[in-house]
CSV table of C-alpha atoms in Angstrom, one decimal:
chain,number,residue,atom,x,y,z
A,1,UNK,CA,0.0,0.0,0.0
A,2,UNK,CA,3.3,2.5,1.0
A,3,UNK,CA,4.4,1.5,-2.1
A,4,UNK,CA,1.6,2.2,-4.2
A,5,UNK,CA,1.1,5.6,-2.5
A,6,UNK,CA,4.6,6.6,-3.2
A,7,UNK,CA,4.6,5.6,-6.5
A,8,UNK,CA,1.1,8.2,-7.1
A,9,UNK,CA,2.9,10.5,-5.7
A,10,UNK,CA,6.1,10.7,-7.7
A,11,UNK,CA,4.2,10.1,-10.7
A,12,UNK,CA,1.7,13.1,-10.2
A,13,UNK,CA,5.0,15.5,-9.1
A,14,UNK,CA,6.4,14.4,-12.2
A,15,UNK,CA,3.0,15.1,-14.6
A,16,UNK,CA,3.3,18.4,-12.7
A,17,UNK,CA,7.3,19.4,-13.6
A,18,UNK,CA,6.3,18.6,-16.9
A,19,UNK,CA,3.4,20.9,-17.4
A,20,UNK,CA,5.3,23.6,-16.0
A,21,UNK,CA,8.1,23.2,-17.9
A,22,UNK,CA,5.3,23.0,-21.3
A,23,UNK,CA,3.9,26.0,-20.1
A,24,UNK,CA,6.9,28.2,-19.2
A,25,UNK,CA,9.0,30.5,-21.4
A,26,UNK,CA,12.5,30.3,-21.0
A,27,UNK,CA,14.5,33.6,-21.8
A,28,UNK,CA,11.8,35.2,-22.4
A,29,UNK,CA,11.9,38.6,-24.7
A,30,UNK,CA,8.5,41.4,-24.7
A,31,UNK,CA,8.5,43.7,-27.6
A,32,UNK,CA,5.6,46.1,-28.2
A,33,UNK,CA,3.8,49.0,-29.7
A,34,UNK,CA,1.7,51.2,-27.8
A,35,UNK,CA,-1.1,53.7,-29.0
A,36,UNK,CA,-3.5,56.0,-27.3
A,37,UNK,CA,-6.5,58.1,-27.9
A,38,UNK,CA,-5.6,62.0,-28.0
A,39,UNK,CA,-9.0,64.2,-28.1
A,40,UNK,CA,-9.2,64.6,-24.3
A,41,UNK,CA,-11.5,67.7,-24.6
A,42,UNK,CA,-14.5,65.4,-26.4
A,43,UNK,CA,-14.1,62.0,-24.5
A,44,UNK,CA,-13.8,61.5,-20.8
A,45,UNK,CA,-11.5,58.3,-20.9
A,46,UNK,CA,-8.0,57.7,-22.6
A,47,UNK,CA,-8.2,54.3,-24.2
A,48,UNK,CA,-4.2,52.6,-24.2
A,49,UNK,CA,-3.6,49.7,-26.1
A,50,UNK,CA,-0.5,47.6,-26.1
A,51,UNK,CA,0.2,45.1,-29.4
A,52,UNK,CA,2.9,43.0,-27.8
A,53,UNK,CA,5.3,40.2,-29.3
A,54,UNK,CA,6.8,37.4,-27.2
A,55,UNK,CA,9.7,35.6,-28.1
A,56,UNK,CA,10.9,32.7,-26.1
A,57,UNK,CA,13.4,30.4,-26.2
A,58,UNK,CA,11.6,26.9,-28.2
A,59,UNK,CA,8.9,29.0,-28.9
A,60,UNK,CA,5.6,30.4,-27.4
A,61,UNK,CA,3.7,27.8,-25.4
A,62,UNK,CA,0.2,27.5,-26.1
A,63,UNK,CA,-1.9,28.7,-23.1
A,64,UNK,CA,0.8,31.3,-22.0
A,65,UNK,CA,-0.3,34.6,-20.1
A,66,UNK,CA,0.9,38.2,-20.0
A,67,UNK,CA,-0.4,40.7,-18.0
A,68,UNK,CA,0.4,44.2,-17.9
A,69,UNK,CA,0.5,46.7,-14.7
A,70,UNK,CA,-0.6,50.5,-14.9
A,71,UNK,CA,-0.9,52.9,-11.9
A,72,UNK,CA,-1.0,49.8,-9.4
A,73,UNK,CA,-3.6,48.0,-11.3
A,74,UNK,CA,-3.2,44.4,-13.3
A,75,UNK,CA,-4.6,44.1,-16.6
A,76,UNK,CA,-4.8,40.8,-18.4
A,77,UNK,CA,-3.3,40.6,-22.2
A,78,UNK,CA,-5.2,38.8,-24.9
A,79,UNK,CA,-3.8,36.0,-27.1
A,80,UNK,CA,-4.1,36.1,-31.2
A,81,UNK,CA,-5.3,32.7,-32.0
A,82,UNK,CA,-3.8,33.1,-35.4
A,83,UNK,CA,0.0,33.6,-34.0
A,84,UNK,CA,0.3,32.5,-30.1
A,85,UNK,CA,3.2,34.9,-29.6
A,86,UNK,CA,1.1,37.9,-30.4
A,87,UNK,CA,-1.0,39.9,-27.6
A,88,UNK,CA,-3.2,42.9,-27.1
A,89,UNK,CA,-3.5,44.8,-23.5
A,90,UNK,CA,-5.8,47.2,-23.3
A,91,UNK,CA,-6.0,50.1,-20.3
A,92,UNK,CA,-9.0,52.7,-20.2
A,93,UNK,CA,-8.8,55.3,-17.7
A,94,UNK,CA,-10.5,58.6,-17.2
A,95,UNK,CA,-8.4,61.3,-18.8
A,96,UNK,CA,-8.2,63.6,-15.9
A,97,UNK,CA,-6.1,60.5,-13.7
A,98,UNK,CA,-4.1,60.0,-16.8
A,99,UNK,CA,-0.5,61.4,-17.0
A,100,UNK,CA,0.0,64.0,-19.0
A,101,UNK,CA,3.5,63.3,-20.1
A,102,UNK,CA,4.6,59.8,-20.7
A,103,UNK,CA,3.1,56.2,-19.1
A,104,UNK,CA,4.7,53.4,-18.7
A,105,UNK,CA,3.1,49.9,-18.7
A,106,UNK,CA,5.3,46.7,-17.0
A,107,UNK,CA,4.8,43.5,-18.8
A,108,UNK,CA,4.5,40.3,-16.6
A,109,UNK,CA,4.3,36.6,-17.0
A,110,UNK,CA,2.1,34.3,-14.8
A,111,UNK,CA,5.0,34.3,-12.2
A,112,UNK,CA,5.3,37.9,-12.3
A,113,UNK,CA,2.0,38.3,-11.7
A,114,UNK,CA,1.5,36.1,-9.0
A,115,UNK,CA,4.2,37.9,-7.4
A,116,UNK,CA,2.2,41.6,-8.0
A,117,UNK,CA,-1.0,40.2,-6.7
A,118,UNK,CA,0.5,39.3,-3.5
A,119,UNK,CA,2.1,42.8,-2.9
A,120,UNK,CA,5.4,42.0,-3.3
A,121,UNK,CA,7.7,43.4,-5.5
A,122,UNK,CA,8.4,42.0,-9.4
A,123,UNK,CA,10.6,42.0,-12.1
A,124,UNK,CA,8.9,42.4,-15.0
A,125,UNK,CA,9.8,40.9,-18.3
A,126,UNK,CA,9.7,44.6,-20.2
A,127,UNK,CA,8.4,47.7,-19.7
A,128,UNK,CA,6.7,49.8,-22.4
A,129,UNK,CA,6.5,54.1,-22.4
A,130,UNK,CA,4.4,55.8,-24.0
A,131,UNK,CA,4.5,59.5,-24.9
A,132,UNK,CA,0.4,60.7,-24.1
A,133,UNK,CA,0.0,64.0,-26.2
A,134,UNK,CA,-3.5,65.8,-25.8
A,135,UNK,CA,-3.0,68.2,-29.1
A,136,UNK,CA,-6.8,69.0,-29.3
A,137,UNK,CA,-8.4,70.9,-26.8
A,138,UNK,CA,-11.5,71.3,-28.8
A,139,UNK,CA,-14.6,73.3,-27.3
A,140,UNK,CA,-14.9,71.8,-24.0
A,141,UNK,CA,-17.9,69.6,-24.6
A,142,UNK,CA,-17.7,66.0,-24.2
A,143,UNK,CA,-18.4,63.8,-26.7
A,144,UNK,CA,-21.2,61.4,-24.6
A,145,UNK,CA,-23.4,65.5,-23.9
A,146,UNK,CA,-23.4,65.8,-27.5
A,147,UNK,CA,-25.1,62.4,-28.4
A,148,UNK,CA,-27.2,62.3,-25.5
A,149,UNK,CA,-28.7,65.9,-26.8
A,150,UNK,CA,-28.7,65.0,-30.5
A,151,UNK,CA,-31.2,61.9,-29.2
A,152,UNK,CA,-33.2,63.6,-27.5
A,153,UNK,CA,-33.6,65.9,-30.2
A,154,UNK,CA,-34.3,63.1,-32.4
A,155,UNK,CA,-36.9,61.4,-30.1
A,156,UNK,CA,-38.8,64.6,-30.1
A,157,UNK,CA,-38.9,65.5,-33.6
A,158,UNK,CA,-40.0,61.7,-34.2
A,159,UNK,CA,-42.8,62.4,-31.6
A,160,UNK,CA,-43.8,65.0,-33.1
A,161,UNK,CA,-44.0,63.7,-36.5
A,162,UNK,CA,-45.8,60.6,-35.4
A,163,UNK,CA,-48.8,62.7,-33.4
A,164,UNK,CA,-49.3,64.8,-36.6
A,165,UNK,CA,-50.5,61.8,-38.8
């Protein structure tokens, strides 16, 4: 019976060494492009978004995570199902909490990440800046006013149109 319990027991730490070591990327390389939104005077969120590219040594595993951090807060990155090494974060924050210089976003894998969620500190595997430029100050409105009024404006002429006939 010792026997047979032992022998489970090696066998399921060796199933789980070898899914970590399918699932982990050795040397592990992030390169990315960020964009952002600029009109801050007609919306009331900055949208950032992150294409990123992994490169690891053997490849990308299938199933692999990246997350990105921003301001204290972890965002998870989405895989292409056309090219596992490609992802897309995405960070949407109101425009007024948004720096007005440069961001910076850290890129972490699942280790990485475990590591932020507990509060400790992390190495991440890159870190991406972005230069946030708000060239149009425009006429102060935003853009969610004007479509709300523009409805409104619509629903009454319809009204009024419909009790006439």
């Amino acid at each position: 019976m010792m026997r047979l319990l032992f022998l489970l027991l090696a066998l399921a730490l060796a199933l789980s060494q070898l899914v970590t070591a399918e699932s982990s990327c050795s040397g592990a390389e992030v390169k990315g492009k960020v964009m952002s939104t600029f009109d801050a005077a007609t919306s009331q969120y900055t949208t950032v978004v992150a294409d990123l590219e992994l490169k690891c040594k053997g490849g990308v595993p299938d199933g692999f995570a990246l997350y990105a951090e921003h301001n204290g807060k972890l965002y998870s990155a989405a895989q292409s199902k056309e090219d596992s090494s490609k992802f897309q974060v995405s960070v949407s924050e109101e425009t007024a909490k948004m720096p007005s210089s440069s961001l910076s976003l850290r890129i972490f894998d699942e280790e990485g990440y475990q590591q932020m969620r507990k509060g400790a500190t992390a190495n991440p595997l890159s870190t991406l800046t972005h230069s946030v430029r708000y060239p149009y100050s425009g006429f102060g409105i935003n853009s969610e006013l004007i479509v709300i009024t523009l409805g409104a404006i619509g629903v009454y002429l319809a009204h009024g149109i419909r009790s006439r006939m």
